[in-house]
Short mmCIF file of C-alpha atoms in Angstrom, two decimals:
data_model
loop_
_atom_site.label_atom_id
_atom_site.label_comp_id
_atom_site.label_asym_id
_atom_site.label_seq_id
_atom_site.Cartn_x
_atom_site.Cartn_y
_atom_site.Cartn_z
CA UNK P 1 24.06 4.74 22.15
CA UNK P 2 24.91 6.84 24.51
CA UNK P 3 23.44 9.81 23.70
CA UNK P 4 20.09 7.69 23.20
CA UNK P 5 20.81 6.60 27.29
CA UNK P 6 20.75 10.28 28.39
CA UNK P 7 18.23 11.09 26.38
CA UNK P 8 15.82 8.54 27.35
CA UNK P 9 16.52 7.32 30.43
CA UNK P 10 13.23 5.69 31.36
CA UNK P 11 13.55 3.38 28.01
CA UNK P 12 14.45 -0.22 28.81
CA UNK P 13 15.75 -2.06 25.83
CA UNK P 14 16.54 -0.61 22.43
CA UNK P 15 15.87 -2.71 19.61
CA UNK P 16 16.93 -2.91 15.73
CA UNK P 17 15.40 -4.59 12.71
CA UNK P 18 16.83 -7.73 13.18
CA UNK P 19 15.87 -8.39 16.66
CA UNK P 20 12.29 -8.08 15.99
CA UNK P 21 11.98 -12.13 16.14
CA UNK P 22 13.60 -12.09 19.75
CA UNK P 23 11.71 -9.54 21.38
CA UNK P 24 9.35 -12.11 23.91
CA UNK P 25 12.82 -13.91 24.22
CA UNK P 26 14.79 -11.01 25.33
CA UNK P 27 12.05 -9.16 27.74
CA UNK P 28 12.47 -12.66 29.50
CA UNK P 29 15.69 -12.28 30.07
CA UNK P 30 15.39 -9.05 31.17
CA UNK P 31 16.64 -7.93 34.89
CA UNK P 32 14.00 -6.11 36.59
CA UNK P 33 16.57 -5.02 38.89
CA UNK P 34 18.69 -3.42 36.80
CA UNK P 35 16.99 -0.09 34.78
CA UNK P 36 20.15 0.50 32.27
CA UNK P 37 18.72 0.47 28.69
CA UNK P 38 20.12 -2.22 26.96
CA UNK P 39 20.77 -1.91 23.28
CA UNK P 40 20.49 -4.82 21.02
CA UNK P 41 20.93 -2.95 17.03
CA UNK P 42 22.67 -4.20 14.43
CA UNK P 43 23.76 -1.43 11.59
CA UNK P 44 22.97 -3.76 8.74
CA UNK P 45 19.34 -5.16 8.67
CA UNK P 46 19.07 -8.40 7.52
CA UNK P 47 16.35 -9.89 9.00
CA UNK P 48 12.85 -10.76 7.32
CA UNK P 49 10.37 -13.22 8.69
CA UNK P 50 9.06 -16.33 7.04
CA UNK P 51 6.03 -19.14 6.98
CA UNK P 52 6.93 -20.45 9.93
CA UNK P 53 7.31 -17.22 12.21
CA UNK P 54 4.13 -17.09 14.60
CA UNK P 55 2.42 -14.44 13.75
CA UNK P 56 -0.52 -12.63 15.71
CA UNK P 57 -3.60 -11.71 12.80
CA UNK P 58 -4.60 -8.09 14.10
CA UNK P 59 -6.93 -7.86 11.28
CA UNK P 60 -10.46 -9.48 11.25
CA UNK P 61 -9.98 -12.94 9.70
CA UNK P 62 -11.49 -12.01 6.55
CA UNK P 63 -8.36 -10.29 5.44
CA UNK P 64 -5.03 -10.23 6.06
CA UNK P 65 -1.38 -8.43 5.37
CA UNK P 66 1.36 -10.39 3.63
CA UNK P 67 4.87 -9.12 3.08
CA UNK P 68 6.71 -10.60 0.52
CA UNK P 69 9.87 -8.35 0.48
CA UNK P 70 11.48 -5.91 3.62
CA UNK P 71 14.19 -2.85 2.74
CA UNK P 72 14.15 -0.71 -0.28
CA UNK P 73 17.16 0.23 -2.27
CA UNK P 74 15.27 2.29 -4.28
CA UNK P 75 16.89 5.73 -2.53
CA UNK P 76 14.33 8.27 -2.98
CA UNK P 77 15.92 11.16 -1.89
CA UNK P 78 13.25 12.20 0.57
CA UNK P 79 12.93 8.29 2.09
CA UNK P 80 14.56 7.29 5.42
CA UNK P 81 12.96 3.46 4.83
CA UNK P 82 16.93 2.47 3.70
CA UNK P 83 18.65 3.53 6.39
CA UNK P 84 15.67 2.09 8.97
CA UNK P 85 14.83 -1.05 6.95
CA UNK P 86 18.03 -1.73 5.08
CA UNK P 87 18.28 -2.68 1.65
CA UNK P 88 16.01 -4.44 -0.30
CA UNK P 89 15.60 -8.54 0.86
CA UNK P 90 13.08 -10.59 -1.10
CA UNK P 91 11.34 -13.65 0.39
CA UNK P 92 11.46 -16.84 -1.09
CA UNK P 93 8.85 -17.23 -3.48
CA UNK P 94 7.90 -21.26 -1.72
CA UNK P 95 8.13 -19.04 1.65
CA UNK P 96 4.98 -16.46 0.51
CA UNK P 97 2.86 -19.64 -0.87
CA UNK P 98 3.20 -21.46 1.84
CA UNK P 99 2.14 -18.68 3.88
CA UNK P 100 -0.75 -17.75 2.02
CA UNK P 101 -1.77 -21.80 1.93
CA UNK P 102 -1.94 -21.58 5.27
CA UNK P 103 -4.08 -18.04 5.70
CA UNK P 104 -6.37 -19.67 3.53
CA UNK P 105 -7.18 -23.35 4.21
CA UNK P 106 -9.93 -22.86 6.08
CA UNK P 107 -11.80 -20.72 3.90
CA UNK P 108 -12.23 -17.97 5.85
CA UNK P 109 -9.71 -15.49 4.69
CA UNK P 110 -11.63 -13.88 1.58
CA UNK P 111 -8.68 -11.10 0.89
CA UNK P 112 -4.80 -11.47 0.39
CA UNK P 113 -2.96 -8.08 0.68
CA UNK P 114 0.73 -8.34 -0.35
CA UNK P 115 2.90 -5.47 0.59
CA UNK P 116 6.48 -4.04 0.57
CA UNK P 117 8.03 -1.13 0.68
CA UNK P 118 7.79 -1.51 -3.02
CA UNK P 119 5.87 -4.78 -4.65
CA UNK P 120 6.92 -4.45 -8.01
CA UNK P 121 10.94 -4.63 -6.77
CA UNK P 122 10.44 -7.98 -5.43
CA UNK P 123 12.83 -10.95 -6.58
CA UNK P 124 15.59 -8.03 -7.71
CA UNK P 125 17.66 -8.61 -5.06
CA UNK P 126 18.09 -12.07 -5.98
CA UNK P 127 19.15 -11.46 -9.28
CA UNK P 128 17.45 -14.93 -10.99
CA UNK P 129 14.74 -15.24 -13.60
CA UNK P 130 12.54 -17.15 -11.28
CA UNK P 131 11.70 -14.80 -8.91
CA UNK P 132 9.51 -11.58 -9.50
CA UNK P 133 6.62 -10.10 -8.91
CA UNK P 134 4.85 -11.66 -11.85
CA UNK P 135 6.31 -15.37 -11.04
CA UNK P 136 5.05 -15.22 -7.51
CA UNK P 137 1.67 -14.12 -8.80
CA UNK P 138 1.44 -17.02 -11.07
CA UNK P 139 2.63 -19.22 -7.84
CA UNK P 140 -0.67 -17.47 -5.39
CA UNK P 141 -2.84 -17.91 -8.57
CA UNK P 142 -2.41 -21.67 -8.87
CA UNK P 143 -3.45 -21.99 -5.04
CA UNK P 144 -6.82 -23.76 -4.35
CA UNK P 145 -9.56 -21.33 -2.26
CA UNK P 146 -12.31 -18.49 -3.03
CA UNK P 147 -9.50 -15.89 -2.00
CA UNK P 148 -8.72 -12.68 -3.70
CA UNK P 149 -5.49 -10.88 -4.06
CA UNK P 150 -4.83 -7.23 -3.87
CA UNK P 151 -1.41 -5.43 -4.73
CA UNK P 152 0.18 -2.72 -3.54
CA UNK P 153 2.92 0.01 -3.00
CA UNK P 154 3.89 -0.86 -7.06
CA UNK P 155 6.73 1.88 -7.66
CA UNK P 156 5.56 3.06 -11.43
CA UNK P 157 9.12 2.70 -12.61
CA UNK P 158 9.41 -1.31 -11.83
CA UNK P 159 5.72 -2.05 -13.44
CA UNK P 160 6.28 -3.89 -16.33
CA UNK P 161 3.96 -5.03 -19.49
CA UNK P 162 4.04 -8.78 -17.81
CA UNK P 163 2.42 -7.58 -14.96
CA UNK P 164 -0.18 -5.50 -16.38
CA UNK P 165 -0.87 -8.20 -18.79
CA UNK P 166 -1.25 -10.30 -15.78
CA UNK P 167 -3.85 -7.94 -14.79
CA UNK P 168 -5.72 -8.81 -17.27
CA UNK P 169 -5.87 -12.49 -17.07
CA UNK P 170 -5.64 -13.21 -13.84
CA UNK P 171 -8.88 -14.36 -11.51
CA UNK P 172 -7.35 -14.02 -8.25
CA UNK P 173 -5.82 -10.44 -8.66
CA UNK P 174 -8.01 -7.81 -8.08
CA UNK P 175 -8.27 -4.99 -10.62
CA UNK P 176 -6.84 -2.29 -8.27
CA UNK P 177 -3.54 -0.71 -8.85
CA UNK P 178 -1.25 1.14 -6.20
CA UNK P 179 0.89 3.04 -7.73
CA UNK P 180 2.83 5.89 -5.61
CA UNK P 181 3.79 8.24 -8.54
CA UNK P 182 4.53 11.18 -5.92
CA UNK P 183 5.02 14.12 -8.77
CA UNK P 184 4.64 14.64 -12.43
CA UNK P 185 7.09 17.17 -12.74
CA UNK P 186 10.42 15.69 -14.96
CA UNK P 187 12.63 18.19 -12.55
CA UNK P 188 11.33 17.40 -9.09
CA UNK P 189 11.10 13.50 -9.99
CA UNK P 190 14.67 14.07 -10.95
CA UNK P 191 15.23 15.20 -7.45
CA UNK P 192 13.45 12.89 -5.81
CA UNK P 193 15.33 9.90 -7.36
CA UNK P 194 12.50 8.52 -8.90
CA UNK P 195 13.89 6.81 -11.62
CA UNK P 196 10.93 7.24 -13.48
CA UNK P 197 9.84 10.42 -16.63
CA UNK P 198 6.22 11.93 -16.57
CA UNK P 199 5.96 10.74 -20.03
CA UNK P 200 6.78 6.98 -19.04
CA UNK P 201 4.14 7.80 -16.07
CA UNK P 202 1.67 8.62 -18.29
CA UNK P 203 2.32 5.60 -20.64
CA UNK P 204 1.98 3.01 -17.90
CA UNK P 205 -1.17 4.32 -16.74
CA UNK P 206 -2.49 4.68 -20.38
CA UNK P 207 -1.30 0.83 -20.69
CA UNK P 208 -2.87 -0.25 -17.93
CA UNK P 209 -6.49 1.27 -18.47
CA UNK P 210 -6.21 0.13 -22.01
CA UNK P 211 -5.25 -3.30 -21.39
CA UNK P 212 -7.73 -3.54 -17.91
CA UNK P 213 -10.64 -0.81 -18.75
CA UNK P 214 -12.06 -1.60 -15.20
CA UNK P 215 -9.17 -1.12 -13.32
CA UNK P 216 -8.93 0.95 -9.77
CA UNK P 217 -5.93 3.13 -9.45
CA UNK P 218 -5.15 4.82 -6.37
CA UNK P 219 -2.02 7.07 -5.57
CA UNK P 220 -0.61 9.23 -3.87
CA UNK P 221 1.05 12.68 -4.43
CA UNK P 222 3.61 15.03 -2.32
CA UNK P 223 3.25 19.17 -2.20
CA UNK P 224 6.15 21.35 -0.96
CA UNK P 225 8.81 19.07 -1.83
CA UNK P 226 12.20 21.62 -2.00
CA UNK P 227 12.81 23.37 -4.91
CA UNK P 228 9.14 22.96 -5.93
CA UNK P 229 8.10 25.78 -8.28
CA UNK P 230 4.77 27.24 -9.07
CA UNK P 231 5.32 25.78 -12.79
CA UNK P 232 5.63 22.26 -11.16
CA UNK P 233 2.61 22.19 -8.90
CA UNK P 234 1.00 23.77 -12.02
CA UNK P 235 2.18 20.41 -13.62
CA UNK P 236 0.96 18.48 -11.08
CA UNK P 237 -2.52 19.89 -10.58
CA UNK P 238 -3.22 19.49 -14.26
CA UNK P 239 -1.91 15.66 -14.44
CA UNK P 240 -4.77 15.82 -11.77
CA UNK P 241 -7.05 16.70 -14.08
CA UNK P 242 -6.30 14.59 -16.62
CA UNK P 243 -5.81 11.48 -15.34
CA UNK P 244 -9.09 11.35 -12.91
CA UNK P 245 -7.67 9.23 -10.54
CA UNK P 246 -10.60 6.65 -8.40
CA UNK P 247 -8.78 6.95 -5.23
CA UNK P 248 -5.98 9.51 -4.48
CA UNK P 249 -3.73 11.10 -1.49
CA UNK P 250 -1.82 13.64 -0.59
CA UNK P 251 1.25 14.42 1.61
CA UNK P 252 2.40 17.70 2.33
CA UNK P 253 6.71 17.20 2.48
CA UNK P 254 7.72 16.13 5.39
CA UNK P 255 11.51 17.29 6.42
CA UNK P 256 13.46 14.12 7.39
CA UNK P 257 16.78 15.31 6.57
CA UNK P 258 18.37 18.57 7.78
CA UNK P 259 19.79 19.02 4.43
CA UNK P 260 17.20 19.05 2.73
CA UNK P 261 15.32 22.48 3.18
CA UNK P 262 11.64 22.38 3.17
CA UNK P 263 9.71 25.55 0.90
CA UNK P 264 7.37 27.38 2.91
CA UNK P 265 4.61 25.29 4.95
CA UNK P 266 1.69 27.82 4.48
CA UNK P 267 2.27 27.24 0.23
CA UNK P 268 2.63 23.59 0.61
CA UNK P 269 -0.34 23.04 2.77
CA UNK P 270 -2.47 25.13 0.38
CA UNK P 271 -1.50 23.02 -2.95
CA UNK P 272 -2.20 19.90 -0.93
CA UNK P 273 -5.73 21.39 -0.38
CA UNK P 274 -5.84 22.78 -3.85
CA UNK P 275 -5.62 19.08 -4.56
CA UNK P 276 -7.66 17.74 -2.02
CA UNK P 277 -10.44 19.64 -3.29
CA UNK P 278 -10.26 18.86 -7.01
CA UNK P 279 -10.22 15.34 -6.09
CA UNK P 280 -13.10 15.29 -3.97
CA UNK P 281 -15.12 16.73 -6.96
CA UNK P 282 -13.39 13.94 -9.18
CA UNK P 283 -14.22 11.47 -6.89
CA UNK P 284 -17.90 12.41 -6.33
CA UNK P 285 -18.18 12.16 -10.05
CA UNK P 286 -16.49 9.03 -10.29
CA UNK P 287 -18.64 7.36 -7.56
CA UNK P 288 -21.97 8.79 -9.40
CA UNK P 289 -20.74 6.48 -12.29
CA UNK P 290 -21.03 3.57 -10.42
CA UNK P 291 -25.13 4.24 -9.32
CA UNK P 292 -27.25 1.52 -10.46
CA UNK P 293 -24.14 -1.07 -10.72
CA UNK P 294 -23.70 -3.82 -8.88
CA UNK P 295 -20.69 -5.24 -7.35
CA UNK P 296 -19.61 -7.54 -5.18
CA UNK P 297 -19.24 -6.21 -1.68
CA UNK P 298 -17.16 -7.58 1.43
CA UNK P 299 -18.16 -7.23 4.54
CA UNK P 300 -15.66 -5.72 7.08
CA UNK P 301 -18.52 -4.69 9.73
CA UNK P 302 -21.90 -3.92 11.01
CA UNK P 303 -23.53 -1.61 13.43
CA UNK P 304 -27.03 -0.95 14.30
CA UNK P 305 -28.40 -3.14 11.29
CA UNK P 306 -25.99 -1.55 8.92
CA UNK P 307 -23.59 -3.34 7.09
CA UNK P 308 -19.84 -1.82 5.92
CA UNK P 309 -18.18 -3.13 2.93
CA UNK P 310 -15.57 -2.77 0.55
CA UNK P 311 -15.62 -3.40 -3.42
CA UNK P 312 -12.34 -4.42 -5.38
CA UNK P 313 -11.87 -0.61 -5.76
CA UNK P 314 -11.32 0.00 -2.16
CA UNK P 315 -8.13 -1.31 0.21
CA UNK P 316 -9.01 -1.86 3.95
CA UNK P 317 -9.24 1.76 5.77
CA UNK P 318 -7.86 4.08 3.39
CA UNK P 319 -10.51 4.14 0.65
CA UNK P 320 -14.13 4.30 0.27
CA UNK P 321 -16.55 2.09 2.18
CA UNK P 322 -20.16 0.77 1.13
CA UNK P 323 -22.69 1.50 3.59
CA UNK P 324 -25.68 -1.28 3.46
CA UNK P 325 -28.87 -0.88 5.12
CA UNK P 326 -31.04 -3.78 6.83
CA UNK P 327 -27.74 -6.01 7.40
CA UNK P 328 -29.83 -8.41 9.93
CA UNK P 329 -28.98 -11.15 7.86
CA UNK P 330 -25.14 -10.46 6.32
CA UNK P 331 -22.47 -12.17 8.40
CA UNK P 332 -19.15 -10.22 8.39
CA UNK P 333 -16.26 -11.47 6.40
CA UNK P 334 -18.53 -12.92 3.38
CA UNK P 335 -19.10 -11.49 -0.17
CA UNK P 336 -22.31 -10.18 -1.30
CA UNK P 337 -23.86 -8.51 -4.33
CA UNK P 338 -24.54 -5.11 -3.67
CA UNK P 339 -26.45 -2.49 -6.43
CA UNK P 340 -24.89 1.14 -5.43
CA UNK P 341 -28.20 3.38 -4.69
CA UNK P 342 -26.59 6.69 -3.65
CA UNK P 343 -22.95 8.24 -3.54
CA UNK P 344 -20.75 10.60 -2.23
CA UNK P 345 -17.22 11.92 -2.18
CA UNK P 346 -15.88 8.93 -0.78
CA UNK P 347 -18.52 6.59 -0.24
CA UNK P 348 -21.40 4.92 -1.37
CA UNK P 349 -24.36 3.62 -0.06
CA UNK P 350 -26.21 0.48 -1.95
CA UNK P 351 -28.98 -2.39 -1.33
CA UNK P 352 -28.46 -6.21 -1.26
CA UNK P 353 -29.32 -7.35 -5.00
CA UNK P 354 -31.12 -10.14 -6.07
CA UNK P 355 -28.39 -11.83 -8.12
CA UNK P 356 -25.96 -14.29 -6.17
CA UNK P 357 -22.88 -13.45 -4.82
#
């Protein structure tokens, strides 16, 4: 704490995890007068909120974030998350619905995004039958409302055959599919504590395209991880290929712990743009796939009589968007049938069909 003190002098109160819920109550109390930092950290997090925390909606009403679990105990080797979050702590399952229930009562909130550090962990913690991923599904399913629900941060090695066969029935979930597989190589997975084989990679994505042909998946990869070989990038970039993801990103390693050497920047950078680029070719074919479709479209803004939407393919602000010309009479925050009319790398552009939304 100390060390922090000197440091940052100008820094008034230092804050942990669990003190997040206390923060208006502890600026209160604060004494102008006195400009010592004050530390109030905790080295165990344990904290996670609930229904009945007040939360302020940032995002536009139409959408909006809900996190079901906080912590990871996952221990990826190159993940500071544990020792900033803390382990792994699942919300009760009554908590989430009742949350949700309440985001949606009015009818205005369209899209329910559940998040964690990882999704497909939740309920493990707890150690019970009653409470997983799949079981708190079934729970938002059952809740009355024109809502959708969209998944994800699913680590590939907790996705089981009951979720992806609740893909496939469900009518709330949306077909789209998170899943941060980070490397293909069996050696650098290793490594990276993934828990999880290439081959089992490769099964659960053939599983779930069989099982849900219309499915979205979007992940994300990670170049220059230490140790990485030419043989493993080689690995990667052809898993690339293959597998002609919808949506993809890439990370070029980021060193978070000094002992954990990083290979050098100038090779990393260029495999991350070696993959960058075969993706954006992927992608543009992809999206040309789509021309003449229609789909239904939510609206997330407009400017200048030009609507911007999303489809079930595409996760607020990281994936594509659906430009729509003449939006005069579109309201934001409403669904509407869209037929896609032109398309590029990572967008597409599309007119307001005659069928009803």
């Amino acid at each position: 704490a100390l060390i922090f003190k000197n440091k940052y002098p100008m820094v008034d109160i230092w804050l942990g995890v669990n003190e997040c819920a206390r923060l208006s109550e502890i600026i209160r109390k604060l004494d102008a007068s006195n400009h010592d930092s004050q530390f109030f950290c905790e080295r165990r997090p344990f904290y996670i909120y609930d229904e009945i925390t007040p939360r302020l909606q940032l995002t536009p009403c139409h959408y909006a974030y809900v996190k079901i679990s906080d912590g990871c105990s996952n221990k990826c080797s190159y993940c500071m998350i544990p020792h900033i979050r803390g382990n792994l702590r699942s919300r009760p399952i009554n908590s989430i619905v009742n949350e949700v229930k309440s985001l949606t009562k009015d009818g205005k909130c369209l899209e329910i995004i559940l998040i964690a550090q990882d999704t497909t962990a939740y309920g493990k913690d707890l150690q019970n039958n009653e409470t997983n991923i799949v079981k708190l599904l079934e729970k938002l399913e059952k809740i009355e409302g024109d809502f959708k629900i969209r998944l994800m941060y699913a680590h590939p090695a907790h996705f089981t055959n009951e979720l992806i066969n609740f893909y496939a029935k469900s009518e709330k979930l949306l077909h789209y599919a998170e899943i941060p597989v980070q490397h293909i190589s069996d050696r650098i997975l290793k490594v990276m504590n993934r828990k999880i084989c290439a081959e089992k990679i490769k099964e659960l994505i053939k599983k779930l395209r069989s099982a849900v042909p219309d499915i979205c998946i979007r992940t994300t990869l990670m170049t220059g991880y230490p140790g990485e070989q030419e043989d493993d990038f080689k690995q990667l970039h052809d898993f690339v290929a293959e597998q002609s993801f919808e949506r993809l990103g890439v990370f070029v390693y980021s060193n978070e712990k000094d002992d954990m050497p990083s290979i050098d920047s100038e090779i990393a950078e260029k495999r991350f743009a070696t993959l960058m680029k075969m993706q954006k070719k992927i992608s543009l074919q992809n999206n040309k796939k789509l021309l003449g479709k229609t789909f239904d479209v939510i609206i997330d803004e407009i400017r200048n009589n030009t609507a911007f939407g999303r489809t079930y393919m595409d996760a607020p602000e990281i994936d594509n968007n659906i430009q729509i010309k003449g939006a005069s009479n579109l309201s934001l925050g409403t669904w509407v049938k869209v037929t896609m009319e032109k398309a590029s790398a990572y967008g597409m552009q599309g007119k307001i069909s005659n069928e009803k939304a």
